Coordinates of C-alpha atoms and ligand atoms in Angstrom, one line a residue:
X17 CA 34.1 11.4 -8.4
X18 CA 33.8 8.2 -6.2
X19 CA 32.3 5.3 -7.6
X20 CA 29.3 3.8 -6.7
X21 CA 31.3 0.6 -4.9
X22 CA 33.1 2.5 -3.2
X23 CA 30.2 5.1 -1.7
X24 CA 28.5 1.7 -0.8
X25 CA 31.6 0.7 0.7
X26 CA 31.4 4.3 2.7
X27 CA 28.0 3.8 4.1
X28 CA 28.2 0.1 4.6
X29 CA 31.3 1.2 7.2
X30 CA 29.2 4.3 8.7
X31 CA 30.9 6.7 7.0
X32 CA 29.3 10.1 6.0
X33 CA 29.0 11.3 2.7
X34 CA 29.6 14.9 1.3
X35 CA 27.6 17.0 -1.1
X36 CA 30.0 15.3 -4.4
X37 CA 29.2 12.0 -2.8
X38 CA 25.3 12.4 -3.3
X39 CA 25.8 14.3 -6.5
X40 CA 27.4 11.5 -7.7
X41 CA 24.8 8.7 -6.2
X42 CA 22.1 10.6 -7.8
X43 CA 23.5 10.9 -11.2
X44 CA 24.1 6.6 -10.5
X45 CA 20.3 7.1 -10.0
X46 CA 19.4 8.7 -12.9
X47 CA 21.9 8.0 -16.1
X48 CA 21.6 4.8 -18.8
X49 CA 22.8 2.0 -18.0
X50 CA 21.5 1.8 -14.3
X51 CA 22.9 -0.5 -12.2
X52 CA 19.9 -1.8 -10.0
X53 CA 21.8 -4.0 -7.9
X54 CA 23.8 -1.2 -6.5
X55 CA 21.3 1.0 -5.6
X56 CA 19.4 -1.7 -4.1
X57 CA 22.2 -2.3 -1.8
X58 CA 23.3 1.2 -1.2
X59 CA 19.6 1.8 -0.3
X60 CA 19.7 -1.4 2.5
X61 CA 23.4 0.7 3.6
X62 CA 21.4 4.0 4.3
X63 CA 18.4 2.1 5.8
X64 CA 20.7 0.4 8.0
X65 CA 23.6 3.3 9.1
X66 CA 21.1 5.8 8.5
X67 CA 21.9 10.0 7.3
X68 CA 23.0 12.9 9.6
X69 CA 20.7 16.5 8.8
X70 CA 23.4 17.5 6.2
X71 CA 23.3 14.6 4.3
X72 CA 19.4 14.5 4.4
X73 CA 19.6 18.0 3.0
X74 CA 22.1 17.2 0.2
X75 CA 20.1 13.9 -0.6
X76 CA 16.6 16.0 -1.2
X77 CA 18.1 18.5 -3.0
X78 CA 20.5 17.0 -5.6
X79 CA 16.9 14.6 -6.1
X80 CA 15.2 17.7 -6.2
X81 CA 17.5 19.2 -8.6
X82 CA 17.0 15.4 -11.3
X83 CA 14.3 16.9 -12.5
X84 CA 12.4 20.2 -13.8
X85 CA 11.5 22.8 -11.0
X86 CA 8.7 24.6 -11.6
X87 CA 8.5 28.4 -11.2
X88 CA 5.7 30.7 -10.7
X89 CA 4.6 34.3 -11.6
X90 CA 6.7 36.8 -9.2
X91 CA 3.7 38.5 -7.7
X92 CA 2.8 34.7 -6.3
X93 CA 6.4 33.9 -5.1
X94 CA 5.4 34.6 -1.6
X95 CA 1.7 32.6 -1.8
X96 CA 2.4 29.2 -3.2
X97 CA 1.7 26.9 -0.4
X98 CA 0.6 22.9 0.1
X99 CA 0.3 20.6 2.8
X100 CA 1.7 16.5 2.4
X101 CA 0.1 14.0 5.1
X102 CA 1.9 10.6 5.7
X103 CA -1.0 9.2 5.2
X104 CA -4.4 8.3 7.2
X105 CA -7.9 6.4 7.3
X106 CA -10.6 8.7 5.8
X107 CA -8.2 11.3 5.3
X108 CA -9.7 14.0 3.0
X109 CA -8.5 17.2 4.5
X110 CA -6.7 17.9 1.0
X111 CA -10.3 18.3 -0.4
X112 CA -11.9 20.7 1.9
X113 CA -8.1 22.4 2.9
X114 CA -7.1 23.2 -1.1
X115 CA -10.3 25.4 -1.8
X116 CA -10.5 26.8 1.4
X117 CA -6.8 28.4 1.4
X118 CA -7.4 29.5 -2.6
X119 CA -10.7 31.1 -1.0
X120 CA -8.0 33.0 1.2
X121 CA -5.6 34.0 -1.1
X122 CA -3.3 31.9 -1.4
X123 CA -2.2 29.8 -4.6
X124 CA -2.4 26.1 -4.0
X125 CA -0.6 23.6 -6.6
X126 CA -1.2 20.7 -4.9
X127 CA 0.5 17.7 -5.9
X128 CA -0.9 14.5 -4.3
X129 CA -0.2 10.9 -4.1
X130 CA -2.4 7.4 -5.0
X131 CA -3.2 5.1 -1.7
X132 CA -0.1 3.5 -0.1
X133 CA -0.8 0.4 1.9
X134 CA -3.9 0.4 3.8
X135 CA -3.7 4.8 3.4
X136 CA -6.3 6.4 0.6
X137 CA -4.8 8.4 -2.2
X138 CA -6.5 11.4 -2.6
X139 CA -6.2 10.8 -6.4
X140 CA -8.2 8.1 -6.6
X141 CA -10.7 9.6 -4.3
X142 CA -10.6 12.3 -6.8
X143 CA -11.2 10.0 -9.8
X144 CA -14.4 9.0 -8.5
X145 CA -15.9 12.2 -9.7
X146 CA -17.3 11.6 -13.6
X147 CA -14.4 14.0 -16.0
X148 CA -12.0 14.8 -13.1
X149 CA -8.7 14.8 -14.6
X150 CA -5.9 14.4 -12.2
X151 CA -3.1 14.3 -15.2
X152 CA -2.6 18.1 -16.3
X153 CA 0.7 19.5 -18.0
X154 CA 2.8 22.3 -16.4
X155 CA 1.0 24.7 -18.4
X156 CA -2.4 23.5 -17.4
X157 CA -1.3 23.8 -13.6
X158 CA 0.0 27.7 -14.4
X159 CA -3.7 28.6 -15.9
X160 CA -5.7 26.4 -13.1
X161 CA -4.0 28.2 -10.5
X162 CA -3.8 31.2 -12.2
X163 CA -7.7 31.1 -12.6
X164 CA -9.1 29.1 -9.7
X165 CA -6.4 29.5 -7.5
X166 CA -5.6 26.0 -6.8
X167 CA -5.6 22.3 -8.1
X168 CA -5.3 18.9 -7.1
X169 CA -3.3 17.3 -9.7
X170 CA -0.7 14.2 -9.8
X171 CA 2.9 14.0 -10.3
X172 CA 3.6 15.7 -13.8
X173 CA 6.3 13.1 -15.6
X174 CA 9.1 15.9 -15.4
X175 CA 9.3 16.4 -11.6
X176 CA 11.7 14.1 -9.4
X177 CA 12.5 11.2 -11.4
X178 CA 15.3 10.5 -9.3
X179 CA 12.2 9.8 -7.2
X180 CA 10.5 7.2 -8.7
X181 CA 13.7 4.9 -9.5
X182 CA 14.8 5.5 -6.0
X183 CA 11.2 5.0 -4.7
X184 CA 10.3 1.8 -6.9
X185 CA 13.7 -0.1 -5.9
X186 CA 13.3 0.8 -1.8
X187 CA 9.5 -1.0 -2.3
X188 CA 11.1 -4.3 -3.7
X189 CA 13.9 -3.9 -1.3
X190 CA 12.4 -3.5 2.4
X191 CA 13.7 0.3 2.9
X192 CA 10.7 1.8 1.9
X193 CA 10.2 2.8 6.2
X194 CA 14.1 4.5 6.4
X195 CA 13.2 8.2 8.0
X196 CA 16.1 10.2 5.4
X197 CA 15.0 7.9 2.2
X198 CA 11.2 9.2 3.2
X199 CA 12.4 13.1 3.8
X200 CA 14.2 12.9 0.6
X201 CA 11.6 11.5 -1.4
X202 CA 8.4 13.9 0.1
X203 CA 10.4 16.9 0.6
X204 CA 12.1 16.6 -3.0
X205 CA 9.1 16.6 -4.7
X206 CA 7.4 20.0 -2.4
X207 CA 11.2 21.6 -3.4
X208 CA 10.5 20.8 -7.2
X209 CA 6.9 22.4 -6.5
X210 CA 8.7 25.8 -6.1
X211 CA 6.6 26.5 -2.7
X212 CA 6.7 29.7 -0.6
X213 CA 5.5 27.4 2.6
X214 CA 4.7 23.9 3.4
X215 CA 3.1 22.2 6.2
X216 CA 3.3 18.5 7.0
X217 CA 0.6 16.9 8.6
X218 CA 2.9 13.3 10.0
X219 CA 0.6 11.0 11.7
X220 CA 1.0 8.4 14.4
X221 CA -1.1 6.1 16.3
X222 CA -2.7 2.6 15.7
X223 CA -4.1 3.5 11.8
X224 CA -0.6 5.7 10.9
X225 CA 3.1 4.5 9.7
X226 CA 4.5 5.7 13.2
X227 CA 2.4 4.5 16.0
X228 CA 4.0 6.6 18.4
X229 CA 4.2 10.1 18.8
X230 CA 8.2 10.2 19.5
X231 CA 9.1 8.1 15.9
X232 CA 6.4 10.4 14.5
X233 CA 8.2 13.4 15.8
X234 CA 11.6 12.2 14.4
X235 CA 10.3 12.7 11.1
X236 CA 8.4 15.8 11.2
X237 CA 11.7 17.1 12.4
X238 CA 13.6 16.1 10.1
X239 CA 11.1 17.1 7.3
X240 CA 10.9 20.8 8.8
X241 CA 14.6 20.9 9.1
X242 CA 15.2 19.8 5.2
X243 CA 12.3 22.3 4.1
X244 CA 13.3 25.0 5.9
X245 CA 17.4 24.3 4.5
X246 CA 15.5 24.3 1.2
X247 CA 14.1 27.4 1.3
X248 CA 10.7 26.6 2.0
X249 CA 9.2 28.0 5.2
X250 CA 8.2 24.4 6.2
X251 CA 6.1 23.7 9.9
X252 CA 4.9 20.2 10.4
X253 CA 1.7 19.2 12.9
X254 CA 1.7 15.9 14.7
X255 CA -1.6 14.1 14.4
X256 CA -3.7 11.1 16.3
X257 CA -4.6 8.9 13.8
X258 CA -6.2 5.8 15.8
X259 CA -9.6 5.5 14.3
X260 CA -10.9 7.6 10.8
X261 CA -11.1 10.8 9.7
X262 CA -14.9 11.8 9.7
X263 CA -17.3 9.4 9.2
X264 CA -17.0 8.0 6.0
X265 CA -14.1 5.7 4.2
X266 CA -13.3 5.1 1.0
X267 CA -13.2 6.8 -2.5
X268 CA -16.7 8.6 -3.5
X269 CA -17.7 8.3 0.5
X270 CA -15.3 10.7 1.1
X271 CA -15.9 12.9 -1.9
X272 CA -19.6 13.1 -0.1
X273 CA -18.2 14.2 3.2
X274 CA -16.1 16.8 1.8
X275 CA -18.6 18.4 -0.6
X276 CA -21.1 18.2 3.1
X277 CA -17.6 19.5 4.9
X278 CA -17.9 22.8 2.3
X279 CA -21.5 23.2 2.8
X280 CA -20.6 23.6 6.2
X281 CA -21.9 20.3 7.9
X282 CA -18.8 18.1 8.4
X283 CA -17.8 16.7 11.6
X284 CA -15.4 17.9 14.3
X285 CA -12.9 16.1 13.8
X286 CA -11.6 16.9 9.8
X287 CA -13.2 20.4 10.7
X288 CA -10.2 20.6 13.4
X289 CA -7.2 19.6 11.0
X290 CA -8.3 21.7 8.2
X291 CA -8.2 24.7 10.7
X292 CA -4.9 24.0 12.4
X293 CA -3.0 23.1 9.2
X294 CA -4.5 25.9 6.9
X295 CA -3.6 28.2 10.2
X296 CA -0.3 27.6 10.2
X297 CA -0.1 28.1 6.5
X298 CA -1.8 31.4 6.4
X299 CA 0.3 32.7 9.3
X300 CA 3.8 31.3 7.6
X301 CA 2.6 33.1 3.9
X302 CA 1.9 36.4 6.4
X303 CA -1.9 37.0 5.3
X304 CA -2.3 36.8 9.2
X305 CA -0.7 37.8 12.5
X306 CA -1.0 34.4 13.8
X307 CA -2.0 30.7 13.7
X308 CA -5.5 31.5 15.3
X309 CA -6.2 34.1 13.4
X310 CA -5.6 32.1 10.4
X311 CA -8.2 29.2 11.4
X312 CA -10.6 31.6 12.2
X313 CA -10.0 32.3 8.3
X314 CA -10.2 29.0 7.3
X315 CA -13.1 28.0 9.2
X316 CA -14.8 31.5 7.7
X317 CA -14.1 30.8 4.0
X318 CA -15.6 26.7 4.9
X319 CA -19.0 27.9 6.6
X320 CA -19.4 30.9 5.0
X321 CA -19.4 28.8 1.1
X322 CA -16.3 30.6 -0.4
X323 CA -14.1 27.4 -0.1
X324 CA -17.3 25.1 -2.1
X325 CA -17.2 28.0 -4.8
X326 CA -13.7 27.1 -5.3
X327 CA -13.5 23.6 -5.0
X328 CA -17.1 23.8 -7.9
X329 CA -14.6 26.2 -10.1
X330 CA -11.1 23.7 -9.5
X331 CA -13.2 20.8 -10.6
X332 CA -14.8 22.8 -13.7
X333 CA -11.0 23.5 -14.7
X334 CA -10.2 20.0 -13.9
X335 CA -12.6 18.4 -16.7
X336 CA -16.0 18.0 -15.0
X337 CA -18.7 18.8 -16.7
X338 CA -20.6 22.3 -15.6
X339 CA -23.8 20.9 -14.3
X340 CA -22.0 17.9 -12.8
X341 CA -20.1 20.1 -10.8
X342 CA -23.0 22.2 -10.0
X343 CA -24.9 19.4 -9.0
X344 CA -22.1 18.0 -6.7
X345 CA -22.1 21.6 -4.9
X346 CA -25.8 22.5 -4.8
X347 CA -27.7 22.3 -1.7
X348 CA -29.4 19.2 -1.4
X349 CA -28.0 17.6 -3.8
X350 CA -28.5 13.2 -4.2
X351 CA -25.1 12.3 -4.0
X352 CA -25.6 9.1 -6.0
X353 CA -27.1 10.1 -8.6
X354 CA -24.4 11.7 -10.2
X355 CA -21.4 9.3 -7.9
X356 CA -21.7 5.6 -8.7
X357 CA -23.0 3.7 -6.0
X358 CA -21.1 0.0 -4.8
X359 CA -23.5 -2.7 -5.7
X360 CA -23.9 -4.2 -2.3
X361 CA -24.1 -2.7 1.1
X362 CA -24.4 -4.2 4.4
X363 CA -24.6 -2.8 7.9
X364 CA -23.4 -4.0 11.0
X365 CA -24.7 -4.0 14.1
X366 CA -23.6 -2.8 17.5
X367 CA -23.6 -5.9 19.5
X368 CA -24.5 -4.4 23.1
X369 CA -26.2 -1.0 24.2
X370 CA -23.6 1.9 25.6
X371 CA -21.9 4.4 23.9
X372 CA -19.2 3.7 21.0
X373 CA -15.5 4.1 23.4
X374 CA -13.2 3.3 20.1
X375 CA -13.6 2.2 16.5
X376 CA -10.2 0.9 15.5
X377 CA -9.3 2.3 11.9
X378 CA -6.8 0.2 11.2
X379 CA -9.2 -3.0 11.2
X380 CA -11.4 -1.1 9.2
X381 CA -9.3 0.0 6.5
X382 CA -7.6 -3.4 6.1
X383 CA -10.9 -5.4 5.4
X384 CA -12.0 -2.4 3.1
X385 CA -8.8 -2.4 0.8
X386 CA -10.5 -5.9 0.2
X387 CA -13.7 -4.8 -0.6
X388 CA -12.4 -2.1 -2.8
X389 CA -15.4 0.2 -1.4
X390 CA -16.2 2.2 2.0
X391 CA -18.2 2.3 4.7
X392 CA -19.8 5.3 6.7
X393 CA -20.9 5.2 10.2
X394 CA -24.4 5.7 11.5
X395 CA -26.4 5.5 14.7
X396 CA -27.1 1.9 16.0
X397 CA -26.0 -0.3 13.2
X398 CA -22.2 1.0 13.6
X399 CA -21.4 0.8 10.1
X400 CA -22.7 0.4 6.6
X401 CA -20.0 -1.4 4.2
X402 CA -20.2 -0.4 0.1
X403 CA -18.6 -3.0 -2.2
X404 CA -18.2 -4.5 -5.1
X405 CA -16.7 -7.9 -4.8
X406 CA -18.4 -10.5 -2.9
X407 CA -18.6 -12.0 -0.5
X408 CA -18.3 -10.3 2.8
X409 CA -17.3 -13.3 4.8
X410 CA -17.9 -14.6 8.3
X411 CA -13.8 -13.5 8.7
X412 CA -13.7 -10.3 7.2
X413 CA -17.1 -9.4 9.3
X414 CA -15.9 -10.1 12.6
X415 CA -12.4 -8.6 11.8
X416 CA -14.8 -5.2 10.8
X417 CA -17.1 -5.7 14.4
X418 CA -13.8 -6.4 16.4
X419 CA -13.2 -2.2 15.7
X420 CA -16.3 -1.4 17.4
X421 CA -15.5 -1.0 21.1
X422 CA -18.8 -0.2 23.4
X423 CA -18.7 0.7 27.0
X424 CA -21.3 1.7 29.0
X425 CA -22.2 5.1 29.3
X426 CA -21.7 6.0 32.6
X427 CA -22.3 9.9 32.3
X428 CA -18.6 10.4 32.1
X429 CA -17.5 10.0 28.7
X430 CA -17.2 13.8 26.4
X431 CA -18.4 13.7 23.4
X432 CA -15.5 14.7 21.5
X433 CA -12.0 12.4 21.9
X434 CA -8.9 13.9 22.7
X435 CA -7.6 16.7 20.4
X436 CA -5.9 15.6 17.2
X437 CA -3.7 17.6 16.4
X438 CA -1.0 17.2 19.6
X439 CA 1.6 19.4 19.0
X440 CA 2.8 22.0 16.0
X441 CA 6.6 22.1 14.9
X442 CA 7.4 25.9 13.9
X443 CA 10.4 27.0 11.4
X444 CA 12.8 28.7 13.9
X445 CA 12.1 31.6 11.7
X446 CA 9.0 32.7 10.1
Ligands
URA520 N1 5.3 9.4 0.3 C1 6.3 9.6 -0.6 O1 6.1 10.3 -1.5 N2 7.5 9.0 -0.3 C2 7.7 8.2 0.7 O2 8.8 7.8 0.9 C3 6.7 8.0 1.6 C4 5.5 8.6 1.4

């Protein structure tokens, strides 16, 4: 077996590395005593020469393989499905999309992640429900699913550790953004996840890691290729992510839209992902002929309340208390009297008359990962800021007005943007 020198040696020169070569780089990874300072520099060699498909494939797997794999009851094997997004701006399609596939029958394990730079976590959006436990044990997962038919749950302490040694050491090395170290690590953990399919929603645009579609395509295709060599039927949909997702930004905000989402009142836009990525999902499992037919499905089990029955049952399981739940999911139910409202709120106004051409998320989301909070849109003043920590200064308030972009309405401009979701990336065999 080749020592760690000399693989750094290897990669430093642009050489390739075989299957033993990885084997022996993750077991460097994951055995007492660890030598930091070599991985930190064969790390900066990969982000540097970069990995060919094969080598992406063995670097998932043997990561994969560092830790426990879960397995599921045979008569799910062919319905275990979850979706991973790189990350957006009021990105809470996980919370409408998990109950609405359980709704269809499909078992959903979903495994998510906590906010990464100026992206939400859908944990901590989670956490913002009183008794919502995101920590549960193997076990707990097997009886949630096996009763609700999903969870949303985060990374058990078993799964990938290769993962977080790997994933800790690229942050405090600059290789976090290398497109094989980010395969490995997201489709590593949806291997460990013993999945039947996968889709991947990878964004780009001003508010997303890639902010152009061809960078944004590199990874989806090399996630779909690894997933698919992994066993997992694995389809990846590229997605505009220049302003937010929905109306509303930040932890319990977004818990409000979704529960409105499931009532059957959310807006275009998240309505639109959630169809296309549960679509491809159903169609990949084979509960339908085709992509259409499955968003049809999807957009059945949201309006028709199946999906809110689930999601009130997932967070039952999940350690919230009965009439909390119900009174999240009745009707007309007043949000913030069960959610904690941010002490202060402020709304800005829109500084000329026409109609609102672009609202830049990425402006938006920076100045609220300050303010710890959210904000949700409305009519003539633009926005309406929640937080905590004053103060809301002169800076941070014309950072949040110089999103809004008015133009006047001239009779010409739709309604509704361009579509999100550009293009869908297939497994060449489904
Ligand atoms: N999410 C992950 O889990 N890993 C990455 O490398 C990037 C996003």
């Amino acid at each position: 077996m080749s020592s760690m020198q000399d693989l750094i040696r290897k990669k430093r020169d642009g050489g390739q590395f075989s299957h033993e070569d990885i084997k022996a780089l993750i077991q460097a990874v994951t055995s007492e005593p660890r030598q930091d300072c070599q991985i930190g520099a064969m790390l900066m060699a990969i982000w540097m020469k970069g990995m060919v498909v094969t080598e992406t494939q063995s670097l998932t797997k043997e990561m994969m393989l560092s830790g426990e794999v879960l397995s599921w009851p045979e008569e799910w094997r062919k319905l275990v499905v979850d979706k991973h997004s790189t990350g957006g701006v009021g990105d809470k399609v996980s919370l409408v999309l998990a109950p609405a596939l359980a709704a269809c029958g499909c078992k959903v394990p979903m495994i998510s992640g906590r906010g990464l730079a100026h992206t939400g976590g859908t944990l901590d959006k989670l956490e913002s429900i009183p008794g919502y436990k995101v920590q549960q044990s193997r076990e707990q997962i097997l009886n949630i699913v096996g009763s609700v038919g999903c969870c949303i749950v985060g990374q058990t302490e078993t799964l990938v550790p290769a993962d977080r040694v790997l994933y800790a050491l690229r942050d405090v090395t600059s290789t976090v953004d290398s497109v094989p170290l980010i395969t490995g690590s997201i489709i590593s953990k949806k291997g460990a996840e013993s999945l039947s399919a996968l889709v991947l929603d990878v964004k780009f645009g001003r508010a997303a890691l890639y902010k152009d579609l061809d960078g944004a395509k590199e990874l989806a295709k090399l996630m779909v290729d690894t997933g698919n060599g992994l066993g997992i039927k694995t389809a990846a949909a590229l997605s505009r992510m220049d302003g937010t997702i929905g109306r509303c930004v930040g932890n319990s905000l977004e818990v409000i839209e979704s529960l409105e989402t499931l009532k059957g009142k959310g807006p275009d836009d998240l309505m639109e992902l959630v169809m296309s990525l549960g679509g491809v999902l159903l169609m990949m499992v084979g509960l339908v002929p085709d992509q259409s037919e499955g968003s049809k499905r999807i957009s059945e089990a949201v309006n028709g309340g199946a999906a809110l029955k689930k999601f009130q049952e997932m967070m039952e399981a999940q350690g919230v208390a009965k009439e909390t739940a119900r009174a999240l999911c009745s009707a007309h139910c007043d949000y913030f009297s069960v959610l904690r409202k941010s002490e202060f709120q402020q709304e800005l106004t829109a500084p000329t008359d026409g109609v609102v051409a672009d609202i830049d998320g990425m402006a938006l989301a920076e100045v609220l990962h300050k303010l710890l909070r959210g904000a949700s849109f409305a009519g003539s003043p633009w926005v309406r800021i929640h937080y905590e920590t004053p103060p809301l200064t002169p800076d941070l308030t014309s950072r949040l007005q110089s999103a809004l972009k008015v133009q006047k309405d001239d009779g010409t401009q739709t309604q509704h943007g361009p579509k999100l979701v550009a293009e869908v990336l297939l497994p060449d065999q489904l």
